Coordinates of C-alpha atoms in Angstrom, one line a residue:
M1 CA 72.8 -30.1 -89.8
E2 CA 72.2 -26.6 -88.5
T3 CA 71.8 -25.8 -84.9
E4 CA 69.7 -23.0 -83.4
G5 CA 71.5 -19.8 -82.8
K6 CA 71.1 -17.9 -79.5
P7 CA 70.0 -14.3 -79.9
R8 CA 72.2 -12.0 -77.8
D9 CA 70.3 -8.7 -77.6
I10 CA 66.7 -7.5 -77.5
K11 CA 66.6 -6.5 -81.2
S12 CA 67.7 -10.0 -82.3
K13 CA 65.3 -11.6 -79.8
V14 CA 62.3 -9.6 -81.1
S15 CA 63.4 -10.4 -84.7
K16 CA 63.7 -14.1 -83.9
F17 CA 60.2 -14.1 -82.2
F18 CA 58.3 -12.6 -85.1
W19 CA 60.5 -13.2 -88.1
H20 CA 63.3 -15.8 -87.9
G21 CA 61.7 -19.2 -87.1
G22 CA 63.2 -22.6 -87.5
S23 CA 61.6 -24.8 -84.8
V24 CA 59.4 -27.8 -85.0
Y25 CA 56.5 -25.6 -84.2
D26 CA 57.3 -23.3 -87.1
A27 CA 57.3 -26.2 -89.5
W28 CA 54.0 -27.5 -88.1
F29 CA 52.4 -24.1 -88.5
S30 CA 53.8 -23.8 -92.0
C31 CA 52.5 -27.2 -93.1
A32 CA 49.1 -26.8 -91.6
S33 CA 48.6 -23.2 -92.8
N34 CA 49.8 -24.0 -96.3
Q35 CA 47.8 -27.2 -96.6
V36 CA 44.3 -25.7 -96.2
A37 CA 43.8 -22.3 -97.8
Q38 CA 41.1 -21.4 -100.4
V39 CA 40.4 -25.2 -100.9
L40 CA 38.5 -25.0 -97.7
L41 CA 35.8 -23.1 -99.6
T42 CA 35.6 -25.6 -102.5
L43 CA 35.4 -28.8 -100.4
P44 CA 31.6 -28.5 -99.9
Y45 CA 31.4 -28.3 -103.7
S46 CA 33.4 -31.5 -103.9
F47 CA 31.0 -33.1 -101.4
S48 CA 28.1 -32.3 -103.7
Q49 CA 29.9 -34.1 -106.5
L50 CA 31.0 -37.1 -104.3
G51 CA 28.2 -37.5 -101.8
M52 CA 28.7 -37.3 -98.0
R53 CA 30.1 -40.8 -97.5
S54 CA 32.7 -40.6 -100.3
G55 CA 33.6 -37.1 -99.4
I56 CA 34.6 -38.1 -95.9
L57 CA 36.4 -41.3 -96.9
F58 CA 38.4 -39.5 -99.6
Q59 CA 39.5 -36.9 -97.1
L60 CA 40.7 -39.5 -94.7
F61 CA 42.3 -41.6 -97.4
Y62 CA 44.2 -38.8 -99.2
G63 CA 45.2 -37.2 -95.9
L64 CA 47.0 -40.4 -94.9
M65 CA 48.5 -40.9 -98.4
G66 CA 49.7 -37.3 -98.5
S67 CA 51.3 -37.7 -95.0
W68 CA 53.1 -40.8 -96.2
T69 CA 54.6 -39.2 -99.3
A70 CA 55.6 -36.1 -97.2
Y71 CA 57.4 -38.6 -94.9
L72 CA 59.2 -40.1 -97.9
I73 CA 60.3 -36.6 -99.1
S74 CA 61.7 -35.9 -95.6
I75 CA 63.7 -39.1 -95.7
L76 CA 65.1 -38.3 -99.1
Y77 CA 66.0 -34.8 -98.0
V78 CA 67.9 -36.0 -95.0
E79 CA 69.7 -38.7 -97.1
Y80 CA 70.8 -36.1 -99.7
R81 CA 71.9 -33.5 -97.2
T82 CA 73.8 -36.0 -95.1
R83 CA 75.7 -37.3 -98.1
K84 CA 76.6 -33.7 -99.2
E85 CA 77.7 -32.6 -95.8
R86 CA 80.0 -35.7 -95.6
E87 CA 81.5 -34.2 -98.7
K88 CA 82.0 -30.9 -96.9
V89 CA 79.3 -29.0 -98.9
D90 CA 78.2 -25.8 -97.1
F91 CA 74.4 -24.9 -97.4
R92 CA 74.5 -21.8 -95.2
N93 CA 73.8 -19.5 -98.1
H94 CA 71.9 -22.0 -100.2
V95 CA 68.3 -23.2 -100.0
I96 CA 68.0 -26.9 -100.9
Q97 CA 65.0 -27.7 -103.2
W98 CA 63.3 -30.9 -104.3
F99 CA 64.8 -31.0 -107.8
E100 CA 68.3 -30.7 -106.2
V101 CA 67.5 -33.7 -103.9
L102 CA 66.5 -35.7 -107.0
D103 CA 69.6 -34.6 -108.9
G104 CA 71.9 -35.5 -106.0
L105 CA 70.3 -38.9 -105.4
L106 CA 69.2 -40.0 -108.9
G107 CA 70.7 -37.8 -111.6
K108 CA 69.8 -35.1 -114.0
H109 CA 66.9 -36.8 -115.7
W110 CA 65.0 -37.1 -112.4
R111 CA 66.0 -33.5 -111.7
N112 CA 64.5 -32.2 -114.9
V113 CA 61.2 -34.1 -114.5
G114 CA 60.9 -33.0 -110.8
L115 CA 61.7 -29.4 -111.7
A116 CA 59.2 -29.3 -114.5
F117 CA 56.3 -30.8 -112.5
N118 CA 57.1 -28.9 -109.3
C119 CA 57.5 -25.5 -110.9
T120 CA 54.3 -25.9 -113.0
F121 CA 52.3 -27.0 -109.9
L122 CA 53.6 -24.1 -107.8
M123 CA 52.9 -21.6 -110.5
F124 CA 49.3 -22.8 -110.9
G125 CA 49.0 -23.0 -107.1
S126 CA 49.8 -19.3 -107.0
V127 CA 47.3 -18.7 -109.8
I128 CA 44.6 -20.4 -107.8
Q129 CA 45.3 -18.1 -104.8
L130 CA 44.8 -15.0 -107.0
I131 CA 41.6 -16.4 -108.4
A132 CA 40.4 -17.1 -104.9
C133 CA 41.1 -13.6 -103.8
A134 CA 39.0 -12.1 -106.5
S135 CA 36.2 -14.6 -105.9
N136 CA 36.1 -13.9 -102.2
I137 CA 36.3 -10.1 -102.2
Y138 CA 33.4 -10.0 -104.7
Y139 CA 31.1 -11.2 -102.0
I140 CA 31.9 -8.1 -100.0
N141 CA 32.2 -5.5 -102.8
D142 CA 30.6 -6.3 -106.1
N143 CA 31.1 -2.8 -107.5
L144 CA 34.1 -4.2 -109.4
D145 CA 34.1 -7.4 -111.4
K146 CA 36.3 -10.3 -110.5
R147 CA 38.8 -9.7 -113.3
T148 CA 39.4 -6.2 -112.0
W149 CA 39.9 -7.6 -108.5
T150 CA 42.4 -10.0 -109.9
Y151 CA 44.4 -7.1 -111.3
I152 CA 44.4 -5.4 -107.8
F153 CA 45.3 -8.5 -105.8
G154 CA 48.0 -9.5 -108.3
A155 CA 49.8 -6.2 -107.5
C156 CA 49.3 -6.9 -103.7
C157 CA 50.6 -10.4 -103.9
A158 CA 53.7 -9.2 -105.8
T159 CA 54.9 -7.8 -102.5
T160 CA 55.9 -11.3 -101.4
V161 CA 59.1 -10.8 -103.3
F162 CA 60.4 -9.0 -100.2
I163 CA 60.1 -12.2 -97.9
P164 CA 63.5 -13.8 -98.1
S165 CA 62.8 -17.4 -97.2
F166 CA 60.6 -19.8 -95.2
H167 CA 62.5 -18.8 -92.1
N168 CA 60.6 -15.5 -92.3
Y169 CA 57.1 -16.9 -92.3
R170 CA 56.9 -17.5 -88.6
I171 CA 54.2 -14.9 -87.6
W172 CA 52.4 -15.3 -91.0
S173 CA 52.1 -19.1 -90.6
F174 CA 50.7 -18.7 -87.1
L175 CA 48.2 -16.0 -88.1
G176 CA 47.2 -17.9 -91.3
L177 CA 46.2 -21.0 -89.3
L178 CA 44.1 -18.9 -87.0
M179 CA 42.4 -17.4 -90.0
T180 CA 41.5 -20.7 -91.6
T181 CA 40.4 -22.1 -88.2
Y182 CA 38.0 -19.2 -87.8
T183 CA 36.7 -19.6 -91.4
A184 CA 36.2 -23.4 -91.1
W185 CA 34.2 -23.1 -87.9
Y186 CA 32.2 -20.1 -89.3
L187 CA 31.2 -22.3 -92.2
T188 CA 30.2 -25.1 -89.9
I189 CA 28.2 -23.1 -87.4
A190 CA 26.6 -20.7 -89.9
S191 CA 25.4 -23.7 -92.0
L192 CA 23.9 -25.5 -88.9
V193 CA 22.2 -22.3 -87.8
H194 CA 20.9 -21.6 -91.3
G195 CA 19.5 -25.1 -91.5
Q196 CA 18.6 -27.0 -94.6
V197 CA 17.2 -25.0 -97.5
E198 CA 13.7 -25.8 -98.6
G199 CA 13.5 -28.9 -100.8
V200 CA 17.2 -29.7 -100.2
K201 CA 18.5 -32.7 -102.1
H202 CA 21.6 -34.8 -101.6
S203 CA 21.7 -36.7 -104.8
G204 CA 25.4 -37.1 -105.3
P205 CA 27.1 -38.9 -106.8
T206 CA 25.2 -38.8 -110.1
K207 CA 27.9 -38.7 -112.8
L208 CA 31.3 -40.2 -113.1
V209 CA 32.7 -36.9 -114.4
L210 CA 31.5 -35.1 -111.2
Y211 CA 32.6 -37.9 -108.9
F212 CA 36.2 -38.0 -110.1
T213 CA 36.3 -34.2 -110.4
G214 CA 35.5 -34.0 -106.7
A215 CA 37.9 -36.7 -105.8
T216 CA 40.8 -35.0 -107.5
N217 CA 40.0 -31.7 -105.7
I218 CA 40.5 -33.6 -102.4
L219 CA 43.7 -35.1 -103.9
Y220 CA 44.8 -31.5 -104.4
T221 CA 43.7 -30.5 -100.9
F222 CA 46.3 -32.9 -99.3
G223 CA 49.0 -32.2 -101.9
G224 CA 50.3 -29.0 -100.3
H225 CA 53.8 -30.5 -99.6
A226 CA 55.3 -29.4 -102.9
V227 CA 57.2 -27.0 -100.6
T228 CA 58.1 -29.7 -98.0
V229 CA 61.9 -29.5 -98.8
E230 CA 62.0 -25.7 -98.4
I231 CA 60.1 -25.9 -95.1
M232 CA 62.5 -28.6 -93.9
H233 CA 65.5 -26.6 -94.9
A234 CA 64.2 -23.7 -92.8
M235 CA 64.3 -25.9 -89.7
W236 CA 67.2 -25.9 -87.3
K237 CA 66.9 -29.7 -87.0
P238 CA 65.3 -31.1 -90.2
Q239 CA 65.5 -34.7 -88.9
K240 CA 62.6 -33.9 -86.6
F241 CA 60.2 -33.3 -89.5
K242 CA 59.1 -36.9 -89.9
A243 CA 55.7 -36.8 -88.3
I244 CA 55.1 -33.1 -88.6
Y245 CA 53.0 -33.3 -91.8
L246 CA 50.9 -36.1 -90.3
L247 CA 50.2 -34.0 -87.2
A248 CA 49.4 -31.0 -89.4
T249 CA 47.0 -33.2 -91.5
L250 CA 45.2 -34.4 -88.4
Y251 CA 44.5 -30.9 -87.4
V252 CA 43.5 -29.8 -90.9
L253 CA 40.9 -32.7 -90.9
T254 CA 39.3 -31.1 -87.8
L255 CA 38.6 -28.1 -90.0
T256 CA 37.8 -29.6 -93.4
L257 CA 35.5 -32.5 -92.4
P258 CA 33.0 -30.5 -90.2
S259 CA 32.8 -27.5 -92.5
A260 CA 32.4 -29.4 -95.8
A261 CA 29.8 -31.8 -94.2
A262 CA 27.8 -29.0 -92.6
V263 CA 27.6 -26.8 -95.7
Y264 CA 26.7 -29.8 -97.9
W265 CA 24.0 -30.9 -95.3
A266 CA 22.5 -27.4 -95.4
F267 CA 22.5 -26.7 -99.2
G268 CA 22.9 -30.1 -100.9
D269 CA 22.8 -30.1 -104.7
A270 CA 22.8 -26.3 -104.9
L271 CA 26.5 -26.5 -104.3
L272 CA 26.9 -28.0 -107.8
N273 CA 26.5 -24.5 -109.2
H274 CA 28.3 -22.7 -106.4
S275 CA 31.9 -23.7 -106.1
N276 CA 32.6 -21.0 -103.5
A277 CA 30.8 -21.9 -100.2
F278 CA 30.6 -18.2 -99.3
S279 CA 28.1 -17.6 -102.1
L280 CA 25.3 -19.6 -100.4
L281 CA 25.6 -18.2 -96.9
P282 CA 23.7 -14.9 -96.2
R283 CA 25.8 -11.8 -95.8
S284 CA 26.6 -11.0 -92.1
P285 CA 29.4 -9.4 -90.1
S286 CA 30.7 -12.9 -89.4
R287 CA 30.8 -13.9 -93.1
D288 CA 32.5 -10.6 -94.0
M289 CA 35.1 -11.3 -91.3
A290 CA 35.7 -14.8 -92.7
V291 CA 36.1 -13.4 -96.2
I292 CA 38.6 -10.8 -95.1
L293 CA 40.6 -13.3 -93.1
M294 CA 40.7 -15.7 -96.1
L295 CA 41.9 -12.9 -98.3
I296 CA 44.8 -12.3 -95.9
H297 CA 45.5 -16.0 -95.7
Q298 CA 45.5 -16.3 -99.5
F299 CA 48.1 -13.6 -99.7
I300 CA 50.2 -15.7 -97.2
T301 CA 49.6 -18.9 -99.3
F302 CA 50.6 -17.1 -102.5
G303 CA 53.9 -16.4 -100.8
F304 CA 54.3 -20.1 -99.8
A305 CA 53.7 -21.3 -103.3
C306 CA 55.7 -18.6 -105.0
T307 CA 58.8 -18.5 -102.8
P308 CA 60.2 -21.8 -104.2
L309 CA 59.7 -20.4 -107.7
Y310 CA 61.6 -17.3 -106.6
F311 CA 64.5 -19.5 -105.4
V312 CA 64.6 -21.4 -108.8
W313 CA 64.6 -18.1 -110.7
E314 CA 67.4 -16.7 -108.5
K315 CA 69.5 -19.7 -109.1
A316 CA 68.9 -19.5 -112.8
I317 CA 70.0 -15.9 -113.1
G318 CA 72.8 -16.1 -110.4
M319 CA 71.2 -14.0 -107.7
H320 CA 70.5 -16.6 -105.1
K321 CA 73.4 -15.8 -102.9
C322 CA 73.0 -12.0 -103.2
K323 CA 72.8 -10.4 -99.8
S324 CA 70.8 -7.3 -100.9
L325 CA 67.1 -7.9 -100.2
C326 CA 66.1 -5.1 -102.6
K327 CA 68.1 -6.5 -105.5
R328 CA 66.7 -10.0 -104.9
A329 CA 63.2 -8.6 -104.8
A330 CA 63.6 -6.8 -108.1
A331 CA 65.0 -9.9 -109.7
R332 CA 62.0 -11.9 -108.5
L333 CA 59.3 -9.7 -110.0
P334 CA 59.3 -11.4 -113.5
V335 CA 58.0 -14.6 -111.7
V336 CA 54.8 -12.9 -110.7
I337 CA 53.8 -11.7 -114.3
P338 CA 52.9 -15.1 -115.9
I339 CA 51.0 -16.0 -112.7
W340 CA 49.0 -12.8 -112.9
F341 CA 48.3 -13.4 -116.6
L342 CA 47.1 -17.0 -116.1
A343 CA 44.8 -16.0 -113.3
I344 CA 43.0 -13.6 -115.7
V345 CA 42.9 -16.2 -118.5
F346 CA 41.4 -19.1 -116.4
P347 CA 39.3 -17.6 -113.5
F348 CA 37.4 -20.9 -112.9
F349 CA 37.3 -21.0 -109.1
G350 CA 36.8 -24.7 -108.1
P351 CA 37.3 -26.6 -111.4
I352 CA 40.9 -25.4 -111.8
N353 CA 41.7 -27.1 -108.4
S354 CA 40.7 -30.5 -109.7
T355 CA 42.6 -30.0 -113.0
V356 CA 45.8 -29.0 -111.2
G357 CA 45.3 -31.9 -108.8
S358 CA 44.9 -34.6 -111.4
L359 CA 47.6 -33.4 -113.9
L360 CA 50.3 -31.9 -111.6
V361 CA 49.8 -32.8 -107.9
S362 CA 49.4 -36.5 -108.8
F363 CA 53.0 -36.6 -110.1
T364 CA 54.6 -33.9 -108.0
V365 CA 53.4 -35.0 -104.6
Y366 CA 52.5 -38.6 -104.9
I367 CA 54.1 -40.6 -107.8
I368 CA 57.5 -39.0 -108.1
P369 CA 58.4 -39.1 -104.3
A370 CA 57.3 -42.8 -104.1
L371 CA 59.2 -43.8 -107.2
A372 CA 62.3 -41.7 -106.1
Y373 CA 62.4 -43.5 -102.8
M374 CA 62.2 -46.9 -104.4
F375 CA 64.9 -46.1 -106.9
T376 CA 67.2 -44.4 -104.4
F377 CA 67.3 -47.5 -102.1
R378 CA 66.9 -50.2 -104.8
S379 CA 70.3 -51.7 -104.1
P380 CA 71.2 -53.7 -101.0
A381 CA 74.2 -51.4 -100.3
A382 CA 72.0 -48.3 -100.4
R383 CA 69.5 -49.8 -98.0
E384 CA 72.3 -50.9 -95.7
S385 CA 73.8 -47.4 -95.6
A386 CA 70.6 -45.5 -95.5
V387 CA 70.6 -42.6 -92.9
E388 CA 67.0 -43.4 -92.0
Q389 CA 65.9 -47.0 -91.9
P390 CA 62.1 -47.8 -92.4
S391 CA 60.1 -48.3 -89.2
K392 CA 59.1 -51.8 -88.2
Y393 CA 55.5 -50.4 -88.0
F394 CA 55.6 -50.1 -91.8
G395 CA 57.1 -53.6 -92.4
R396 CA 60.7 -52.4 -92.9
W397 CA 61.8 -52.3 -96.5
V398 CA 59.3 -54.8 -97.9
G399 CA 56.3 -53.1 -96.3
T400 CA 57.6 -49.7 -97.4
Y401 CA 58.0 -50.8 -101.0
I402 CA 54.5 -52.4 -101.0
I403 CA 53.0 -49.1 -99.8
N404 CA 54.9 -47.1 -102.4
I405 CA 53.7 -49.4 -105.2
F406 CA 50.1 -49.1 -104.1
V407 CA 50.5 -45.2 -104.0
V408 CA 51.9 -45.1 -107.5
V409 CA 49.3 -47.5 -109.0
W410 CA 46.3 -45.8 -107.3
V411 CA 47.3 -42.3 -108.1
L412 CA 48.3 -43.1 -111.6
I413 CA 44.9 -44.8 -112.4
V414 CA 42.4 -43.0 -110.2
G415 CA 44.1 -39.6 -109.7
F416 CA 45.8 -39.0 -113.1
G417 CA 43.7 -41.4 -115.3
F418 CA 40.1 -41.0 -114.2
G419 CA 40.7 -37.8 -112.4
G420 CA 42.4 -36.2 -115.4
W421 CA 39.6 -37.2 -117.7
A422 CA 36.9 -35.9 -115.4
S423 CA 38.6 -32.6 -114.5
M424 CA 39.7 -31.8 -118.0
T425 CA 36.1 -32.5 -119.3
N426 CA 34.8 -30.2 -116.6
F427 CA 37.5 -27.5 -117.2
I428 CA 36.8 -27.5 -121.0
H429 CA 33.0 -27.2 -120.2
Q430 CA 33.8 -24.0 -118.2
I431 CA 35.7 -22.6 -121.1
D432 CA 32.9 -23.4 -123.5
T433 CA 30.3 -21.9 -121.1
F434 CA 32.1 -18.7 -119.9
G435 CA 35.1 -18.3 -122.3
L436 CA 38.6 -17.3 -121.5
F437 CA 39.3 -13.9 -119.9
T438 CA 35.7 -13.9 -118.6
K439 CA 35.1 -10.8 -116.5
C440 CA 33.1 -12.3 -113.7
Y441 CA 33.0 -16.1 -113.3
Q442 CA 29.7 -17.3 -111.7
C443 CA 28.7 -13.7 -110.8
L444 CA 25.2 -12.3 -110.2
P445 CA 23.5 -11.2 -113.4
Q446 CA 23.1 -7.5 -113.8
L447 CA 19.5 -6.3 -113.8
P448 CA 18.5 -3.5 -116.3
P449 CA 18.3 -0.1 -114.7
S450 CA 14.8 0.9 -113.5
P451 CA 13.0 3.8 -115.3
P452 CA 12.6 7.1 -113.3
P453 CA 9.5 7.0 -111.1
H454 CA 7.8 9.9 -113.0
L455 CA 7.8 7.8 -116.2
L456 CA 6.0 4.9 -114.7
N457 CA 2.2 4.7 -115.3
A458 CA 0.7 3.7 -112.0
T459 CA -2.3 2.0 -113.7
A460 CA -0.4 0.2 -116.4
P461 CA 1.1 -3.2 -115.7
L462 CA 4.8 -3.5 -115.6
P463 CA 6.4 -5.2 -118.6
P464 CA 7.8 -8.7 -118.0
P465 CA 11.5 -9.0 -117.3
P466 CA 13.8 -9.9 -120.1
A467 CA 14.2 -13.7 -120.7
N468 CA 17.9 -13.7 -119.8
V469 CA 17.5 -12.1 -116.4
T470 CA 17.2 -14.4 -113.4
L471 CA 16.5 -13.6 -109.8
P472 CA 19.4 -11.8 -108.2
H473 CA 20.1 -14.4 -105.5
H474 CA 20.9 -17.1 -108.0
H475 CA 24.3 -17.6 -109.6
I476 CA 24.9 -18.4 -113.3
H477 CA 25.0 -22.2 -113.6
S478 CA 28.4 -23.5 -114.5
R479 CA 27.1 -26.8 -115.9

């Protein structure tokens, strides 16, 4: 394994402080920052679908399950890397990725399945960040529609091609976590200060479709470790990763539980038609600050999701070991184009999270790691020579296999089965309601221009408003 290099001059010390991180703390910041991004704004929407009790329980349950499978991925990474380094393989100019771990431990068929699911999930994860950017900025500046904002932020996020690897996210991960911490506590405090709206109702859960849609959004929330291997590889001592994801999850729960519960308490069923929590809170300097910070954080999270895709593309075209940053950046640009396009086609902020969670996260983050662990150590010889033996707290090998079987069965039935049915039903409903390439998903309706004052008859009554115009403070209903 790598060891931490000692900087020798002031320039290298400054570079290391801001740019070149590989410590346990860097990994923790990366995991925590990457885990809760724009999904922080959709969790109140999930609570309105699930109800308060189920919303809290699912967050705790999937937080633990996500931490468990991240632990499995870390064990498999260390096993793979140790085996390869015993064979004198040098990884100093190569970033190990999840599909390579599967290839080295289980063969090409596992590699192909892992590569397909991981790349598709990361691509749609990047798409979701672009959609979230457009959705958030609209609440500060609605002079442009959300589709136009997506064009603009797609160009901004394309600059992540210049960030070489996860070593170089040190300052961004730290700032990103500060931003989500501010936003979470703003949502909590602002909702409590606002108080419950008149006639608030908390009727969820009311329909199975809504219930499982909300559950899969939470499944997606704690499925951010599709980049676990890349984060581990950026560490000086990857063996220390074991509990990092769990510790990151515990911190994230201190952000997601209070904010989602407070917003749902204040607005209740109104959230069913407002998938972005910002849309219900009154505009204020504090809310504008939260929106701006989330925009910056979504740029960072876009880089987190896209960087593994950049690595895969570089390896495919033979540019991964190129030392020229500009050449690598130019080679990475084609990766951004399909992401940009998909964000314009499916701008359904909120429902797309559940769809990605049920169809992609369920396999990428939960089912495949659990199965890969069981197949890697299925023989007595493999268990005997394993680099990391299961802890006695998990029941050694028997307990570990029982937990893994439970994870696979639960996620396959509840996450992929019921969740896939519910989220696809909801997603198709969004397409039927708004259409593909919609300019402004869940935007305020445009009122007709008022006639000039000199044309108004002061004594004549004003004509009634058109039937299709609603009060400007309501959103268009998504269901």
